[in-house]
CSV table of C-alpha atoms and ligand atoms in Angstrom, one decimal:
chain,number,residue,atom,x,y,z
A,1,MET,CA,6.7,33.3,-3.1
A,2,ILE,CA,6.8,29.8,-4.6
A,3,GLY,CA,7.1,29.5,-8.4
A,4,THR,CA,5.8,26.7,-10.5
A,5,SER,CA,9.3,25.2,-10.8
A,6,ASP,CA,9.4,24.8,-7.0
A,7,ARG,CA,6.2,22.7,-7.0
A,8,LEU,CA,6.4,19.0,-6.5
A,9,HIS,CA,4.6,16.6,-8.8
A,10,LEU,CA,2.8,13.5,-7.6
A,11,ALA,CA,1.4,11.0,-10.1
A,12,ILE,CA,-1.7,9.1,-9.1
A,13,GLN,CA,-4.1,6.9,-11.1
A,14,LYS,CA,-6.6,9.1,-12.9
A,15,SER,CA,-9.5,6.6,-12.6
A,16,GLY,CA,-9.4,3.0,-11.4
A,17,ARG,CA,-9.0,0.9,-8.3
A,18,LEU,CA,-6.3,3.1,-6.8
A,19,SER,CA,-7.8,6.6,-7.4
A,20,ASP,CA,-10.2,7.0,-4.6
A,21,SER,CA,-7.8,5.7,-1.9
A,22,SER,CA,-4.9,7.8,-3.3
A,23,ARG,CA,-7.0,11.0,-3.2
A,24,ALA,CA,-8.3,10.1,0.3
A,25,LEU,CA,-4.8,9.6,1.6
A,26,LEU,CA,-3.7,13.0,0.3
A,27,ARG,CA,-6.8,14.7,1.7
A,28,GLU,CA,-6.2,13.2,5.1
A,29,SER,CA,-2.7,14.5,4.8
A,30,GLY,CA,-4.2,18.0,4.7
A,31,LEU,CA,-3.9,18.6,0.9
A,32,ARG,CA,-6.8,20.6,-0.6
A,33,ILE,CA,-7.1,19.2,-4.1
A,34,GLN,CA,-8.6,21.6,-6.7
A,35,HIS,CA,-10.6,20.2,-9.5
A,36,GLY,CA,-9.6,22.4,-12.5
A,37,LYS,CA,-10.8,22.2,-16.1
A,38,ASN,CA,-7.7,20.4,-17.0
A,39,ASP,CA,-8.3,16.7,-16.5
A,40,LEU,CA,-4.6,15.7,-16.5
A,41,THR,CA,-3.5,17.7,-13.5
A,42,ALA,CA,-5.0,18.9,-10.3
A,43,ARG,CA,-3.6,21.7,-8.2
A,44,VAL,CA,-3.3,21.6,-4.5
A,45,ASP,CA,-4.0,25.1,-3.2
A,46,ASN,CA,-2.5,24.9,0.3
A,47,PHE,CA,0.7,22.9,-0.5
A,48,PRO,CA,3.4,23.3,-3.2
A,49,ILE,CA,2.4,20.2,-5.1
A,50,ASP,CA,0.5,19.4,-8.3
A,51,LEU,CA,-1.1,16.0,-9.0
A,52,MET,CA,-0.7,14.3,-12.3
A,53,LEU,CA,-3.7,12.2,-13.1
A,54,VAL,CA,-2.5,9.4,-15.4
A,55,ARG,CA,-2.9,5.7,-16.2
A,56,ASP,CA,-1.2,3.6,-13.6
A,57,ASP,CA,1.1,2.0,-16.2
A,58,ASP,CA,2.7,5.4,-16.9
A,59,ILE,CA,3.5,6.2,-13.2
A,60,PRO,CA,6.8,4.3,-13.0
A,61,THR,CA,8.2,6.0,-16.1
A,62,PHE,CA,7.3,9.5,-14.8
A,63,VAL,CA,8.9,8.8,-11.5
A,64,ARG,CA,12.0,7.3,-13.1
A,65,ASP,CA,12.5,10.4,-15.3
A,66,GLY,CA,11.8,12.8,-12.5
A,67,VAL,CA,8.9,14.3,-14.3
A,68,CYS,CA,7.0,13.5,-11.1
A,69,GLU,CA,9.1,13.4,-7.9
A,70,PHE,CA,6.5,11.1,-6.4
A,71,GLY,CA,4.0,8.5,-7.5
A,72,ILE,CA,1.4,6.1,-6.0
A,73,VAL,CA,1.3,2.8,-7.8
A,74,GLY,CA,0.7,-0.9,-7.2
A,75,ARG,CA,3.8,-3.0,-6.4
A,76,ASN,CA,2.7,-5.3,-9.4
A,77,VAL,CA,3.0,-2.5,-11.9
A,78,LEU,CA,6.2,-1.1,-10.3
A,79,GLU,CA,8.1,-4.4,-10.2
A,80,GLU,CA,7.0,-5.4,-13.7
A,81,PHE,CA,8.4,-2.1,-14.9
A,82,ALA,CA,11.6,-2.4,-12.8
A,83,LEU,CA,12.4,-5.8,-14.2
A,84,GLY,CA,12.7,-4.2,-17.6
A,85,GLU,CA,15.1,-1.5,-16.4
A,86,ALA,CA,18.9,-1.7,-16.4
A,87,GLU,CA,19.2,0.2,-13.1
A,88,PRO,CA,17.0,1.1,-10.1
A,89,ALA,CA,14.7,3.9,-11.1
A,90,TYR,CA,12.9,4.8,-7.8
A,91,GLU,CA,12.8,4.4,-4.1
A,92,VAL,CA,9.8,2.9,-2.3
A,93,ILE,CA,9.0,5.3,0.6
A,94,ALA,CA,5.9,3.7,2.1
A,95,GLU,CA,3.5,0.8,1.8
A,96,LEU,CA,0.0,2.4,1.8
A,97,GLY,CA,-2.2,-0.5,2.9
A,98,PHE,CA,-4.8,-0.2,0.1
A,99,GLY,CA,-5.0,-1.7,-3.4
A,100,THR,CA,-4.1,-5.1,-1.9
A,101,CYS,CA,-4.2,-7.9,-4.4
A,102,ALA,CA,-1.9,-10.7,-5.6
A,103,LEU,CA,-0.5,-11.9,-8.9
A,104,ARG,CA,-1.5,-15.6,-8.9
A,105,VAL,CA,-1.3,-18.6,-11.1
A,106,ALA,CA,-4.7,-20.1,-11.8
A,107,ALA,CA,-5.8,-23.3,-13.6
A,108,PRO,CA,-9.1,-24.5,-15.1
A,109,GLU,CA,-11.1,-26.9,-12.9
A,110,GLY,CA,-9.7,-30.4,-13.1
A,111,LYS,CA,-6.2,-29.4,-14.1
A,112,ALA,CA,-3.7,-30.9,-11.7
A,113,TYR,CA,-1.1,-28.7,-10.0
A,114,ASP,CA,1.3,-29.8,-7.2
A,115,SER,CA,4.1,-27.3,-7.5
A,116,PRO,CA,5.6,-24.9,-10.0
A,117,ALA,CA,7.1,-28.0,-11.7
A,118,SER,CA,3.6,-28.7,-12.9
A,119,LEU,CA,3.9,-25.7,-15.2
A,120,ALA,CA,6.9,-27.2,-17.2
A,121,GLY,CA,6.2,-27.2,-20.9
A,122,GLU,CA,2.8,-25.5,-20.4
A,123,ARG,CA,1.5,-22.2,-21.9
A,124,ILE,CA,0.7,-19.5,-19.4
A,125,ALA,CA,-1.2,-16.3,-20.3
A,126,THR,CA,-0.4,-13.1,-18.4
A,127,SER,CA,-0.2,-9.3,-18.5
A,128,TYR,CA,2.9,-9.5,-16.3
A,129,PRO,CA,5.4,-11.4,-18.4
A,130,ARG,CA,8.5,-10.3,-16.5
A,131,LEU,CA,7.2,-11.1,-13.1
A,132,LEU,CA,6.0,-14.5,-14.4
A,133,LYS,CA,9.3,-15.2,-16.1
A,134,ARG,CA,11.2,-14.4,-12.9
A,135,PHE,CA,8.9,-16.8,-11.0
A,136,LEU,CA,9.5,-19.5,-13.5
A,137,GLU,CA,13.3,-19.0,-13.4
A,138,GLU,CA,13.4,-18.9,-9.6
A,139,ASN,CA,11.7,-22.3,-9.7
A,140,GLY,CA,13.8,-23.7,-12.5
A,141,VAL,CA,10.8,-24.3,-14.7
A,142,GLU,CA,10.6,-23.8,-18.5
A,143,ALA,CA,7.2,-22.8,-19.8
A,144,THR,CA,5.8,-20.6,-22.6
A,145,VAL,CA,4.7,-17.2,-21.5
A,146,ILE,CA,1.9,-15.7,-23.6
A,147,GLU,CA,1.5,-12.0,-23.2
A,148,MET,CA,-2.0,-10.6,-23.2
A,149,SER,CA,-3.0,-7.0,-22.3
A,150,GLY,CA,-6.3,-7.9,-20.8
A,151,ALA,CA,-9.1,-10.6,-20.5
A,152,VAL,CA,-6.4,-13.0,-19.5
A,153,GLU,CA,-9.0,-15.2,-17.7
A,154,LEU,CA,-10.5,-16.1,-21.1
A,155,ALA,CA,-7.2,-17.7,-22.4
A,156,PRO,CA,-7.9,-21.3,-21.2
A,157,ARG,CA,-11.4,-21.3,-22.7
A,158,LEU,CA,-10.0,-19.9,-26.0
A,159,HIS,CA,-7.2,-22.6,-25.9
A,160,ILE,CA,-4.6,-19.9,-26.0
A,161,ALA,CA,-3.0,-21.2,-22.8
A,162,SER,CA,-3.6,-23.9,-20.2
A,163,TYR,CA,-2.8,-21.7,-17.2
A,164,ILE,CA,-3.1,-18.0,-16.5
A,165,CYS,CA,-1.2,-15.6,-14.2
A,166,ASP,CA,-3.3,-12.6,-13.2
A,167,LEU,CA,-4.2,-10.2,-10.5
A,168,VAL,CA,-6.7,-11.5,-7.9
A,169,SER,CA,-8.2,-9.9,-4.9
A,170,THR,CA,-11.3,-12.0,-4.0
A,171,GLY,CA,-11.1,-14.7,-6.7
A,172,ALA,CA,-14.7,-14.1,-7.8
A,173,THR,CA,-13.7,-13.3,-11.4
A,174,LEU,CA,-11.6,-16.4,-11.6
A,175,GLU,CA,-14.4,-18.6,-10.2
A,176,ALA,CA,-16.9,-17.1,-12.7
A,177,ASN,CA,-14.5,-18.2,-15.4
A,178,GLY,CA,-14.1,-21.8,-14.1
A,179,LEU,CA,-10.6,-21.1,-12.8
A,180,HIS,CA,-9.0,-21.6,-9.4
A,181,VAL,CA,-5.8,-20.3,-7.8
A,182,VAL,CA,-2.9,-22.7,-7.6
A,183,ASP,CA,0.1,-20.5,-6.8
A,184,THR,CA,1.2,-17.0,-5.9
A,185,VAL,CA,3.8,-14.9,-7.9
A,186,LEU,CA,3.6,-11.6,-6.0
A,187,GLU,CA,1.6,-10.1,-3.1
A,188,SER,CA,0.8,-6.4,-3.9
A,189,GLU,CA,-0.5,-3.2,-2.5
A,190,ALA,CA,-0.2,0.5,-3.4
A,191,LEU,CA,3.2,2.0,-2.7
A,192,LEU,CA,4.4,5.6,-2.4
A,193,VAL,CA,7.5,5.9,-4.6
A,194,ARG,CA,10.1,8.7,-5.0
A,195,THR,CA,12.4,9.5,-7.9
A,196,LEU,CA,16.1,8.9,-7.5
A,197,LYS,CA,16.8,12.2,-9.3
A,198,PRO,CA,18.0,14.9,-6.9
A,199,LEU,CA,15.6,17.6,-5.8
A,200,THR,CA,16.2,21.3,-5.4
A,201,PRO,CA,16.5,22.4,-1.7
A,202,GLU,CA,13.0,24.0,-2.0
A,203,LYS,CA,11.4,20.8,-3.3
A,204,GLU,CA,13.3,18.7,-0.8
A,205,GLU,CA,11.9,20.7,2.0
A,206,ALA,CA,8.3,20.4,0.7
A,207,ALA,CA,9.0,16.6,0.1
A,208,GLU,CA,10.0,16.1,3.7
A,209,MET,CA,6.9,17.9,5.0
A,210,LEU,CA,4.7,15.8,2.7
A,211,LEU,CA,6.3,12.6,3.8
A,212,MET,CA,6.0,13.5,7.5
A,213,ARG,CA,2.2,14.1,7.0
A,214,ILE,CA,1.7,10.9,5.0
A,215,ARG,CA,3.6,8.9,7.6
A,216,GLY,CA,1.4,10.5,10.3
A,217,VAL,CA,-1.8,9.5,8.5
A,218,LEU,CA,-0.5,5.9,8.0
A,219,ALA,CA,0.5,5.7,11.7
A,220,THR,CA,-2.9,6.8,12.9
A,221,GLN,CA,-4.7,4.2,10.7
A,222,ASP,CA,-3.8,1.3,12.9
A,223,SER,CA,-3.1,3.3,16.1
A,224,LYS,CA,-5.4,3.8,19.1
A,225,TYR,CA,-5.1,5.8,22.3
A,226,ILE,CA,-5.8,3.5,25.2
A,227,MET,CA,-6.5,4.5,28.8
A,228,MET,CA,-7.3,2.5,31.9
A,229,ASN,CA,-6.9,2.4,35.7
A,230,ALA,CA,-4.8,-0.3,37.4
A,231,PRO,CA,-3.3,-1.2,40.8
A,232,GLU,CA,0.5,-1.0,41.0
A,233,GLU,CA,1.0,-4.7,41.0
A,234,ALA,CA,-0.8,-5.1,37.6
A,235,LEU,CA,1.4,-2.5,35.8
A,236,ALA,CA,4.1,-4.8,34.6
A,237,THR,CA,1.7,-7.4,33.1
A,238,ILE,CA,-0.3,-4.6,31.5
A,239,GLY,CA,2.8,-3.3,29.9
A,240,GLU,CA,3.4,-6.7,28.3
A,241,ILE,CA,-0.2,-7.0,27.0
A,242,LEU,CA,-0.4,-3.6,25.3
A,243,PRO,CA,0.2,-4.1,21.6
A,244,GLY,CA,2.9,-2.0,20.0
A,245,VAL,CA,3.6,0.2,23.1
A,246,GLU,CA,7.1,1.2,24.1
A,247,ALA,CA,6.6,3.3,27.2
A,248,PRO,CA,3.1,3.9,28.6
A,249,THR,CA,2.4,7.0,30.7
A,250,VAL,CA,1.6,6.0,34.3
A,251,ILE,CA,0.0,8.7,36.5
A,252,PRO,CA,-1.0,8.3,40.2
A,253,LEU,CA,-4.8,8.5,40.8
A,254,ALA,CA,-5.8,11.2,43.3
A,255,GLY,CA,-7.1,9.9,46.5
A,256,ARG,CA,-6.4,6.2,45.6
A,257,PRO,CA,-2.9,5.3,46.8
A,258,GLY,CA,-1.4,2.4,44.9
A,259,HIS,CA,-3.7,3.0,41.9
A,260,PHE,CA,-2.6,4.5,38.6
A,261,ALA,CA,-4.0,5.7,35.3
A,262,VAL,CA,-2.2,4.1,32.3
A,263,HIS,CA,-2.2,5.9,29.0
A,264,ALA,CA,-0.6,4.7,25.8
A,265,VAL,CA,-0.6,4.9,22.1
A,266,CYS,CA,-1.0,1.4,20.6
A,267,GLN,CA,0.7,1.2,17.2
A,268,GLU,CA,-1.2,-2.0,16.4
A,269,SER,CA,-4.9,-2.9,16.3
A,270,VAL,CA,-6.5,-3.3,19.7
A,271,PHE,CA,-8.9,-6.3,19.7
A,272,TRP,CA,-11.5,-7.3,22.3
A,273,GLU,CA,-9.2,-10.1,23.3
A,274,THR,CA,-6.6,-7.5,24.3
A,275,LEU,CA,-9.2,-5.7,26.5
A,276,GLN,CA,-10.2,-8.9,28.1
A,277,LYS,CA,-6.6,-9.8,29.0
A,278,LEU,CA,-6.1,-6.3,30.4
A,279,LYS,CA,-9.2,-6.7,32.6
A,280,ALA,CA,-8.0,-10.1,33.8
A,281,ALA,CA,-4.6,-8.5,34.7
A,282,GLY,CA,-6.4,-6.1,37.0
A,283,ALA,CA,-7.2,-3.1,34.7
A,284,SER,CA,-10.6,-1.3,35.0
A,285,ALA,CA,-12.3,1.6,33.2
A,286,ILE,CA,-10.6,0.7,29.9
A,287,LEU,CA,-11.1,3.2,27.1
A,288,VAL,CA,-9.9,2.9,23.5
A,289,LEU,CA,-10.0,6.1,21.5
A,290,PRO,CA,-9.3,6.8,17.8
A,291,ILE,CA,-6.3,9.1,17.1
A,292,GLU,CA,-7.0,11.9,14.6
A,293,LYS,CA,-3.6,13.2,13.9
A,294,MET,CA,-0.1,12.1,14.8
A,295,MET,CA,3.4,13.4,14.1
A,296,MET,CA,6.3,11.2,15.1
B,301,ATP,P1,-5.4,2.2,-15.9
B,301,ATP,O1,-6.4,2.7,-16.8
B,301,ATP,O2,-4.9,3.3,-14.9
B,301,ATP,O3,-4.2,1.6,-16.6
B,301,ATP,P2,-6.0,-0.4,-14.9
B,301,ATP,O4,-7.2,-1.0,-15.5
B,301,ATP,O5,-4.6,-0.9,-15.4
B,301,ATP,O6,-6.1,1.1,-15.0
B,301,ATP,P3,-7.1,-1.0,-12.3
B,301,ATP,O7,-7.9,-2.2,-12.6
B,301,ATP,O8,-7.7,0.2,-11.9
B,301,ATP,O9,-5.9,-0.7,-13.4
B,301,ATP,O10,-6.1,-1.5,-11.1
B,301,ATP,C1,-5.1,-0.6,-10.6
B,301,ATP,C2,-4.3,-1.4,-9.6
B,301,ATP,O11,-5.2,-1.8,-8.5
B,301,ATP,C3,-3.7,-2.7,-10.0
B,301,ATP,O12,-2.5,-2.5,-10.7
B,301,ATP,C4,-3.4,-3.3,-8.6
B,301,ATP,O13,-2.2,-2.8,-8.1
B,301,ATP,C5,-4.6,-2.9,-7.8
B,301,ATP,N1,-5.7,-3.9,-7.6
B,301,ATP,C6,-6.3,-4.2,-6.4
B,301,ATP,N2,-7.2,-5.2,-6.6
B,301,ATP,C7,-7.2,-5.6,-7.8
B,301,ATP,C8,-7.9,-6.5,-8.6
B,301,ATP,N3,-8.8,-7.3,-8.0
B,301,ATP,N4,-7.6,-6.6,-9.9
B,301,ATP,C9,-6.7,-5.8,-10.5
B,301,ATP,N5,-6.0,-4.9,-9.8
B,301,ATP,C10,-6.2,-4.8,-8.5
B,302,MG,MG1,-3.1,0.0,-16.1
C-alpha cells in the first residue's frame, strides 16, 4: 500500500506553450492523468505520482525546495532562475525536444548591429535580465538592462529601449513589431529537472521507473526499425550507412545462399537519402517501421 507521502510530485505548466506537450509525454510514458475538481493538482491513478499544475516561473523554486521532486520547464526559465541562486538547485535529467525557442537580441529596422560591441551604452529591454547581463559580461559590453515583465517588443516604439532581448520561435511577432533578430543569447527547449534533495527509497524506486519510461519515449521519437535484404558483400557498406546503429542483426535467408536479412534499430532519423544509399549499396526490400515502445 503506497501512502500519499510516498508519491512523487512533478510540476508542469498549468496552461501555456509547454502544457500540452508535457501532458502528452507523460501519457506516452503510460501515466493515466485524472482530471479532478482541484485545478492545482492532478492525480495519476496507475503510478505513484501527482502532478502540480503551476505557472512555469514557479517550477524551479518548487524543484529547488523539493516540494516537487521533478519538473518540466524551459531552459530559459531555469537558467534565469539559476543565475540568481547561490548554489545549484536541480539536476537536468533530459532534454525533451519540445518548447524549442531562443532568447534573442532584436533591433528596430535600420538600427545597425555588427557584434555585441554594438550594444555598448545602449538600453536593452528584457524579461530575462540575468541571462542578458551574463551575455553582456561574457562579451565585455556595458549596456543598460531594462527589466520588463511582458510586451518587451513594444519597448523600442515606446522609446524605453533601443534594443530588446526576448524569446523568439518563428520571429513573426518581432516582424509584426518592425524588429529583426541580430544576436542569440540562449537556445532553449523544455527540460526534465530533478531536485537535489535526497528521496526516500520508495520515491527513488518510483523515480527510476518513471525516468526509464520517459527515456524510452524519447528514444522512440527519433528511432525507427529498419529491415532489408542484402548480399553478403554489401553488409559492411550497409553497416556504415545505417544511422545510429551499433550492431545490426544479420540473419541468413532461407534458400538464398549468400543473402541475408539485416534488421536494426536506427537511433536517428532515417531519410529517403539513406534508403537510396542502402539500395545503391545492394540492399533490396527495405522497410522502415515506427517503434512503439522501447526500454534500453
Ligand atoms: P505562465 O502563465 O506559465 O507563466 P508564460 O506566459 O510565462 O506562462 P508561455 O508563453 O506559455 O509562458 O511559454 C512557456 C515556455 O514555452 C517559455 O518559457 C519557453 O520555454 C517556451 N516557448 C517556446 N516557444 C516560445 C515562444 N515563441 N515564445 C515564448 N516562449 C516560448
Ligand atoms: Mg511564465
